[in-house]
PDB file of C-alpha atoms and ligand atoms in Angstrom:
ATOM      1  CA  SER A   5     199.249 264.531  61.468  1.00 78.00           C
ATOM      2  CA  GLY A   6     196.370 265.591  59.572  1.00 91.00           C
ATOM      3  CA  MET A   7     192.717 264.222  60.386  1.00 97.00           C
ATOM      4  CA  SER A   8     192.158 260.407  61.007  1.00 98.00           C
ATOM      5  CA  LYS A   9     189.783 258.544  59.131  1.00 98.00           C
ATOM      6  CA  GLU A  10     187.096 258.715  61.891  1.00 98.00           C
ATOM      7  CA  GLU A  11     187.618 262.653  62.344  1.00 98.00           C
ATOM      8  CA  ARG A  12     186.709 262.815  58.526  1.00 98.00           C
ATOM      9  CA  ILE A  13     183.735 260.670  59.113  1.00 98.00           C
ATOM     10  CA  LEU A  14     182.596 262.990  61.988  1.00 98.00           C
ATOM     11  CA  ASP A  15     183.353 266.067  59.822  1.00 98.00           C
ATOM     12  CA  TRP A  16     181.181 264.847  56.887  1.00 98.00           C
ATOM     13  CA  VAL A  17     178.356 263.831  59.688  1.00 99.00           C
ATOM     14  CA  LYS A  18     178.510 267.479  60.784  1.00 98.00           C
ATOM     15  CA  GLN A  19     178.240 268.689  57.165  1.00 98.00           C
ATOM     16  CA  HIS A  20     175.658 266.602  55.828  1.00 98.00           C
ATOM     17  CA  ALA A  21     173.622 265.212  58.669  1.00 99.00           C
ATOM     18  CA  VAL A  22     170.568 267.279  60.260  1.00 98.00           C
ATOM     19  CA  VAL A  23     171.174 267.908  64.074  1.00 98.00           C
ATOM     20  CA  GLY A  24     168.414 266.011  65.979  1.00 98.00           C
ATOM     21  CA  ASP A  25     167.735 263.661  63.230  1.00 99.00           C
ATOM     22  CA  PRO A  26     169.262 260.041  63.568  1.00 99.00           C
ATOM     23  CA  GLN A  27     168.329 258.887  60.250  1.00 98.00           C
ATOM     24  CA  SER A  28     170.225 261.777  58.765  1.00 99.00           C
ATOM     25  CA  VAL A  29     173.225 260.708  60.605  1.00 99.00           C
ATOM     26  CA  VAL A  30     172.782 257.142  59.800  1.00 99.00           C
ATOM     27  CA  ASP A  31     172.230 257.933  56.097  1.00 99.00           C
ATOM     28  CA  ALA A  32     175.483 260.394  55.872  1.00 99.00           C
ATOM     29  CA  MET A  33     177.733 257.661  57.437  1.00 98.00           C
ATOM     30  CA  ASP A  34     176.521 255.288  54.866  1.00 98.00           C
ATOM     31  CA  VAL A  35     176.907 257.833  51.949  1.00 98.00           C
ATOM     32  CA  TYR A  36     180.564 258.452  53.253  1.00 98.00           C
ATOM     33  CA  SER A  37     181.226 254.621  53.558  1.00 97.00           C
ATOM     34  CA  ARG A  38     179.947 253.990  50.180  1.00 96.00           C
ATOM     35  CA  GLN A  39     181.321 257.225  48.297  1.00 98.00           C
ATOM     36  CA  LYS A  40     184.584 258.216  50.002  1.00 98.00           C
ATOM     37  CA  GLU A  41     186.299 255.651  52.415  1.00 97.00           C
ATOM     38  CA  TRP A  42     184.760 252.344  53.246  1.00 96.00           C
ATOM     39  CA  SER A  43     184.392 251.986  56.977  1.00 97.00           C
ATOM     40  CA  MET A  44     183.490 249.298  59.264  1.00 97.00           C
ATOM     41  CA  HIS A  45     180.026 250.102  60.326  1.00 97.00           C
ATOM     42  CA  VAL A  46     177.637 247.482  60.317  1.00 97.00           C
ATOM     43  CA  GLY A  47     176.235 249.611  57.346  1.00 97.00           C
ATOM     44  CA  ASP A  48     172.948 249.772  55.599  1.00 96.00           C
ATOM     45  CA  ILE A  49     172.476 246.037  54.140  1.00 96.00           C
ATOM     46  CA  LYS A  50     173.217 244.461  57.312  1.00 97.00           C
ATOM     47  CA  GLY A  51     171.579 247.509  59.158  1.00 98.00           C
ATOM     48  CA  VAL A  52     168.146 246.104  58.082  1.00 98.00           C
ATOM     49  CA  ILE A  53     168.680 243.063  60.037  1.00 98.00           C
ATOM     50  CA  VAL A  54     169.815 244.755  63.066  1.00 98.00           C
ATOM     51  CA  ASP A  55     166.460 246.834  62.862  1.00 98.00           C
ATOM     52  CA  LYS A  56     164.457 243.842  62.546  1.00 98.00           C
ATOM     53  CA  VAL A  57     165.804 242.295  65.542  1.00 98.00           C
ATOM     54  CA  MET A  58     165.478 245.626  67.403  1.00 98.00           C
ATOM     55  CA  GLU A  59     161.653 245.553  66.327  1.00 98.00           C
ATOM     56  CA  GLU A  60     161.239 242.050  67.806  1.00 98.00           C
ATOM     57  CA  VAL A  61     162.900 242.263  70.825  1.00 98.00           C
ATOM     58  CA  LYS A  62     162.064 246.181  71.850  1.00 98.00           C
ATOM     59  CA  PRO A  63     165.039 246.059  74.220  1.00 98.00           C
ATOM     60  CA  GLN A  64     164.759 248.488  77.420  1.00 98.00           C
ATOM     61  CA  ILE A  65     168.372 247.784  78.240  1.00 98.00           C
ATOM     62  CA  LEU A  66     170.690 247.182  75.095  1.00 99.00           C
ATOM     63  CA  LEU A  67     174.140 246.588  75.360  1.00 99.00           C
ATOM     64  CA  GLU A  68     176.794 247.152  72.466  1.00 99.00           C
ATOM     65  CA  LEU A  69     180.392 245.608  72.459  1.00 99.00           C
ATOM     66  CA  GLY A  70     182.345 248.075  70.011  1.00 99.00           C
ATOM     67  CA  THR A  71     181.131 251.561  69.338  1.00 99.00           C
ATOM     68  CA  TYR A  72     183.544 252.801  66.543  1.00 99.00           C
ATOM     69  CA  CYS A  73     182.192 255.942  65.453  1.00 99.00           C
ATOM     70  CA  GLY A  74     178.441 255.354  66.817  1.00 99.00           C
ATOM     71  CA  TYR A  75     176.826 254.292  63.549  1.00 98.00           C
ATOM     72  CA  SER A  76     175.047 251.231  65.037  1.00 99.00           C
ATOM     73  CA  ALA A  77     174.565 252.993  68.366  1.00 99.00           C
ATOM     74  CA  VAL A  78     172.717 255.796  66.609  1.00 99.00           C
ATOM     75  CA  ARG A  79     170.892 253.293  64.442  1.00 99.00           C
ATOM     76  CA  MET A  80     169.730 251.124  67.371  1.00 99.00           C
ATOM     77  CA  ALA A  81     169.154 253.836  69.980  1.00 99.00           C
ATOM     78  CA  HIS A  82     166.814 255.421  67.539  1.00 98.00           C
ATOM     79  CA  LEU A  83     164.455 252.300  67.430  1.00 98.00           C
ATOM     80  CA  LEU A  84     164.394 251.785  71.378  1.00 98.00           C
ATOM     81  CA  PRO A  85     161.228 251.829  72.883  1.00 98.00           C
ATOM     82  CA  PRO A  86     160.367 254.864  75.129  1.00 98.00           C
ATOM     83  CA  GLY A  87     162.567 254.788  78.428  1.00 98.00           C
ATOM     84  CA  GLY A  88     164.999 252.358  76.746  1.00 98.00           C
ATOM     85  CA  HIS A  89     168.731 252.883  77.117  1.00 98.00           C
ATOM     86  CA  LEU A  90     171.974 251.887  75.351  1.00 99.00           C
ATOM     87  CA  PHE A  91     175.428 251.018  76.932  1.00 99.00           C
ATOM     88  CA  THR A  92     178.108 250.871  74.251  1.00 99.00           C
ATOM     89  CA  ILE A  93     181.519 249.843  75.242  1.00 99.00           C
ATOM     90  CA  GLU A  94     184.474 251.079  73.484  1.00 99.00           C
ATOM     91  CA  PHE A  95     188.149 250.546  74.121  1.00 98.00           C
ATOM     92  CA  ASN A  96     189.637 253.041  71.635  1.00 98.00           C
ATOM     93  CA  GLU A  97     189.678 256.444  73.380  1.00 98.00           C
ATOM     94  CA  SER A  98     189.758 258.389  70.069  1.00 98.00           C
ATOM     95  CA  PHE A  99     186.740 256.247  68.527  1.00 98.00           C
ATOM     96  CA  ALA A 100     184.779 256.986  71.812  1.00 99.00           C
ATOM     97  CA  THR A 101     185.559 260.695  71.464  1.00 98.00           C
ATOM     98  CA  ILE A 102     184.209 260.817  67.661  1.00 99.00           C
ATOM     99  CA  ALA A 103     181.361 258.634  68.749  1.00 99.00           C
ATOM    100  CA  GLN A 104     180.184 260.765  71.614  1.00 99.00           C
ATOM    101  CA  GLN A 105     179.996 263.652  69.014  1.00 99.00           C
ATOM    102  CA  VAL A 106     178.281 261.779  66.353  1.00 99.00           C
ATOM    103  CA  ILE A 107     175.686 260.876  68.994  1.00 99.00           C
ATOM    104  CA  GLU A 108     175.466 264.667  69.918  1.00 99.00           C
ATOM    105  CA  VAL A 109     174.617 265.382  66.248  1.00 99.00           C
ATOM    106  CA  ALA A 110     172.015 262.746  66.425  1.00 99.00           C
ATOM    107  CA  GLY A 111     170.353 264.392  69.579  1.00 98.00           C
ATOM    108  CA  LEU A 112     170.452 260.878  71.421  1.00 99.00           C
ATOM    109  CA  ARG A 113     172.761 261.829  74.305  1.00 98.00           C
ATOM    110  CA  ASP A 114     169.994 260.738  76.925  1.00 98.00           C
ATOM    111  CA  LYS A 115     169.484 257.476  75.222  1.00 98.00           C
ATOM    112  CA  ILE A 116     173.175 256.312  74.908  1.00 99.00           C
ATOM    113  CA  SER A 117     176.061 255.989  77.545  1.00 98.00           C
ATOM    114  CA  ILE A 118     179.365 255.025  76.005  1.00 99.00           C
ATOM    115  CA  LEU A 119     181.389 253.198  78.467  1.00 98.00           C
ATOM    116  CA  LYS A 120     185.162 253.611  77.793  1.00 98.00           C
ATOM    117  CA  GLY A 121     187.464 250.740  78.554  1.00 98.00           C
ATOM    118  CA  PRO A 122     188.228 247.080  77.826  1.00 98.00           C
ATOM    119  CA  SER A 123     185.068 244.934  77.633  1.00 98.00           C
ATOM    120  CA  GLN A 124     186.726 242.274  79.930  1.00 98.00           C
ATOM    121  CA  GLU A 125     187.100 245.043  82.669  1.00 98.00           C
ATOM    122  CA  ILE A 126     183.777 246.629  82.104  1.00 98.00           C
ATOM    123  CA  ILE A 127     181.255 243.785  82.028  1.00 98.00           C
ATOM    124  CA  PRO A 128     182.232 242.734  85.440  1.00 98.00           C
ATOM    125  CA  GLN A 129     181.211 246.373  86.708  1.00 98.00           C
ATOM    126  CA  LEU A 130     177.924 246.704  84.930  1.00 98.00           C
ATOM    127  CA  LYS A 131     175.891 245.597  87.843  1.00 98.00           C
ATOM    128  CA  LYS A 132     177.480 247.698  90.737  1.00 98.00           C
ATOM    129  CA  LYS A 133     178.993 250.670  88.739  1.00 97.00           C
ATOM    130  CA  TYR A 134     176.259 251.220  85.916  1.00 96.00           C
ATOM    131  CA  GLU A 135     173.444 249.701  88.222  1.00 96.00           C
ATOM    132  CA  ILE A 136     172.385 247.348  85.231  1.00 97.00           C
ATOM    133  CA  ASN A 137     170.602 244.408  86.466  1.00 96.00           C
ATOM    134  CA  SER A 138     170.356 242.389  83.283  1.00 98.00           C
ATOM    135  CA  VAL A 139     170.116 243.300  79.676  1.00 98.00           C
ATOM    136  CA  ASP A 140     167.544 242.495  76.916  1.00 99.00           C
ATOM    137  CA  MET A 141     169.863 242.611  74.029  1.00 99.00           C
ATOM    138  CA  VAL A 142     173.510 242.464  73.360  1.00 99.00           C
ATOM    139  CA  PHE A 143     175.063 243.847  69.930  1.00 99.00           C
ATOM    140  CA  LEU A 144     178.651 242.006  69.479  1.00 99.00           C
ATOM    141  CA  ASP A 145     180.643 244.233  67.055  1.00 98.00           C
ATOM    142  CA  HIS A 146     184.211 244.554  68.612  1.00 98.00           C
ATOM    143  CA  TRP A 147     187.451 242.345  68.347  1.00 98.00           C
ATOM    144  CA  LYS A 148     186.299 239.056  67.007  1.00 98.00           C
ATOM    145  CA  SER A 149     188.493 237.310  69.402  1.00 98.00           C
ATOM    146  CA  ARG A 150     186.630 238.905  72.405  1.00 98.00           C
ATOM    147  CA  TYR A 151     183.142 237.587  71.096  1.00 99.00           C
ATOM    148  CA  LEU A 152     183.346 234.088  73.089  1.00 99.00           C
ATOM    149  CA  PRO A 153     185.240 235.284  76.021  1.00 99.00           C
ATOM    150  CA  ASP A 154     183.066 238.261  76.561  1.00 99.00           C
ATOM    151  CA  THR A 155     179.900 236.014  76.108  1.00 99.00           C
ATOM    152  CA  LYS A 156     181.223 233.672  78.963  1.00 98.00           C
ATOM    153  CA  LEU A 157     181.655 236.833  80.984  1.00 98.00           C
ATOM    154  CA  LEU A 158     178.071 238.000  80.515  1.00 98.00           C
ATOM    155  CA  GLU A 159     176.734 234.478  81.614  1.00 98.00           C
ATOM    156  CA  GLU A 160     179.045 234.124  84.520  1.00 98.00           C
ATOM    157  CA  ASN A 161     178.269 237.757  85.882  1.00 98.00           C
ATOM    158  CA  GLY A 162     174.511 237.256  85.308  1.00 98.00           C
ATOM    159  CA  ILE A 163     174.286 240.261  82.862  1.00 98.00           C
ATOM    160  CA  ILE A 164     172.295 238.125  80.220  1.00 98.00           C
ATOM    161  CA  ARG A 165     168.913 236.292  81.537  1.00 98.00           C
ATOM    162  CA  LYS A 166     166.495 233.799  79.892  1.00 98.00           C
ATOM    163  CA  GLY A 167     165.421 235.285  76.838  1.00 98.00           C
ATOM    164  CA  THR A 168     168.396 237.888  76.073  1.00 99.00           C
ATOM    165  CA  VAL A 169     169.022 238.086  72.412  1.00 99.00           C
ATOM    166  CA  LEU A 170     172.762 238.273  71.375  1.00 99.00           C
ATOM    167  CA  LEU A 171     173.289 239.556  67.921  1.00 99.00           C
ATOM    168  CA  ALA A 172     176.827 239.263  66.493  1.00 99.00           C
ATOM    169  CA  ASP A 173     178.015 240.975  63.464  1.00 98.00           C
ATOM    170  CA  ASN A 174     180.962 239.405  61.385  1.00 98.00           C
ATOM    171  CA  VAL A 175     180.558 236.011  62.372  1.00 98.00           C
ATOM    172  CA  ILE A 176     182.004 235.031  58.883  1.00 97.00           C
ATOM    173  CA  CYS A 177     184.118 237.927  57.840  1.00 96.00           C
ATOM    174  CA  PRO A 178     186.487 238.612  59.706  1.00 97.00           C
ATOM    175  CA  GLY A 179     185.005 235.687  61.423  1.00 98.00           C
ATOM    176  CA  ALA A 180     184.191 234.552  65.072  1.00 98.00           C
ATOM    177  CA  PRO A 181     184.473 230.723  64.625  1.00 98.00           C
ATOM    178  CA  ASP A 182     185.005 229.779  68.364  1.00 98.00           C
ATOM    179  CA  PHE A 183     181.874 232.001  69.269  1.00 99.00           C
ATOM    180  CA  LEU A 184     179.972 230.339  66.546  1.00 98.00           C
ATOM    181  CA  GLU A 185     180.690 226.735  67.560  1.00 98.00           C
ATOM    182  CA  TYR A 186     180.143 227.589  71.280  1.00 98.00           C
ATOM    183  CA  VAL A 187     176.530 229.095  70.815  1.00 98.00           C
ATOM    184  CA  ARG A 188     175.431 226.680  67.887  1.00 98.00           C
ATOM    185  CA  ASN A 189     176.355 223.676  70.107  1.00 98.00           C
ATOM    186  CA  SER A 190     175.422 224.642  73.338  1.00 98.00           C
ATOM    187  CA  LYS A 191     171.781 223.635  74.439  1.00 98.00           C
ATOM    188  CA  ARG A 192     171.838 227.132  76.329  1.00 98.00           C
ATOM    189  CA  TYR A 193     171.278 228.914  73.078  1.00 99.00           C
ATOM    190  CA  GLU A 194     168.783 228.997  70.287  1.00 98.00           C
ATOM    191  CA  CYS A 195     170.469 230.197  67.149  1.00 98.00           C
ATOM    192  CA  THR A 196     169.484 231.819  63.810  1.00 98.00           C
ATOM    193  CA  THR A 197     172.029 232.934  61.027  1.00 98.00           C
ATOM    194  CA  TYR A 198     171.491 236.015  58.631  1.00 98.00           C
ATOM    195  CA  PRO A 199     173.773 235.575  55.756  1.00 96.00           C
ATOM    196  CA  VAL A 200     174.578 238.787  53.782  1.00 96.00           C
ATOM    197  CA  GLU A 201     175.936 238.636  50.403  1.00 88.00           C
ATOM    198  CA  ASN A 202     177.045 242.046  49.166  1.00 78.00           C
ATOM    199  CA  ILE A 203     179.668 243.496  46.572  1.00 67.00           C
ATOM    200  CA  ARG A 204     182.595 243.415  49.040  1.00 75.00           C
ATOM    201  CA  VAL A 205     182.428 240.468  51.235  1.00 82.00           C
ATOM    202  CA  ASN A 206     179.967 237.741  52.059  1.00 93.00           C
ATOM    203  CA  ASP A 207     179.368 237.906  55.760  1.00 96.00           C
ATOM    204  CA  ALA A 208     176.454 236.940  58.314  1.00 97.00           C
ATOM    205  CA  LEU A 209     174.873 238.014  61.548  1.00 98.00           C
ATOM    206  CA  GLU A 210     174.209 235.442  64.068  1.00 98.00           C
ATOM    207  CA  LYS A 211     171.291 235.740  66.563  1.00 98.00           C
ATOM    208  CA  ALA A 212     171.827 233.644  69.813  1.00 99.00           C
ATOM    209  CA  VAL A 213     168.912 233.689  72.089  1.00 99.00           C
ATOM    210  CA  PHE A 214     170.194 232.819  75.776  1.00 99.00           C
ATOM    211  CA  LEU A 215     167.784 230.132  77.162  1.00 98.00           C
ATOM    212  CA  GLY A 216     169.220 230.490  80.959  1.00 96.00           C
TER     213      GLY A 216
HETATM  214  O1  LIG B 322     187.163 244.976  63.353  1.00 95.08           O
HETATM  215  C1  LIG B 322     186.178 244.995  63.164  1.00 95.08           C
HETATM  216  N1  LIG B 322     185.318 245.407  64.273  1.00 95.08           N
HETATM  217  C2  LIG B 322     183.776 245.430  64.084  1.00 95.08           C
HETATM  218  N2  LIG B 322     183.238 245.229  63.000  1.00 95.08           N
HETATM  219  C3  LIG B 322     184.055 245.037  61.712  1.00 95.08           C
HETATM  220  C4  LIG B 322     183.426 245.007  60.386  1.00 95.08           C
HETATM  221  O2  LIG B 322     181.838 244.783  60.422  1.00 95.08           O
HETATM  222  C5  LIG B 322     184.227 244.422  59.318  1.00 95.08           C
HETATM  223  C6  LIG B 322     185.705 244.352  59.337  1.00 95.08           C
HETATM  224  C7  LIG B 322     186.395 244.215  58.142  1.00 95.08           C
HETATM  225  C8  LIG B 322     185.765 243.514  57.245  1.00 95.08           C
HETATM  226  C9  LIG B 322     186.332 243.153  55.901  1.00 95.08           C
HETATM  227  C10 LIG B 322     187.600 243.625  55.781  1.00 95.08           C
HETATM  228  F1  LIG B 322     188.422 243.237  54.740  1.00 95.08           F
HETATM  229  C11 LIG B 322     188.303 244.475  56.924  1.00 95.08           C
HETATM  230  C12 LIG B 322     187.546 244.497  58.064  1.00 95.08           C
HETATM  231  C13 LIG B 322     186.121 244.570  60.771  1.00 95.08           C
HETATM  232  C14 LIG B 322     185.273 245.091  61.800  1.00 95.08           C
HETATM  233 MG1  LIG B 323     181.219 244.699  62.300  1.00 95.08          MG
END
């Protein structure tokens, strides 16, 4: 019994963030991860790369695979252009419940929809059930073994279109070698790697633009 790590993170956010201020939620989660318990958020160093891609793409419809506690959902939704919306898929019910409350503190409930369930089941439902035609950007940050199969599902279901930007976290650590090999060798993607050396681990984000 006792609080889960994710409940402790939510508690910290409630105590240290300013309601309705997404930046203060992001900052509180970064402080908690650095000073209390490391957590698998994309974090402040890689977060700058995510911000830069958000500013480049200015997605109206953004899909995230892997919500966790909602750190990247809040960080990205804060940067959405007017009218933009983020759909984020989370398999783990308890994570989704925490994330919904974090998003509430940030005041971003109208910009973010958490879709609970396995990505492989939800992706084929996006068009009919969630009235999504195609997405402008996808942030992959869930199980590394799902990056490649879910990318293929996004292609097969027509969820990504010419110019859609895939941005994948952790392509080095924990690593998604099959996904990397696929997008880098496929003529249908234009890839850019953003390496990140920091204190704990070396990692990289991969940007793969779908060419249709
Ligand atoms: O499982 C993960 N999902 C999404 N993002 C992750 C992430 O950014 C980092 C890690 C991670 C990295 C190093 C380590 F020693 C242990 C876990 C896992 C995930
Ligand atoms: Mg990650």
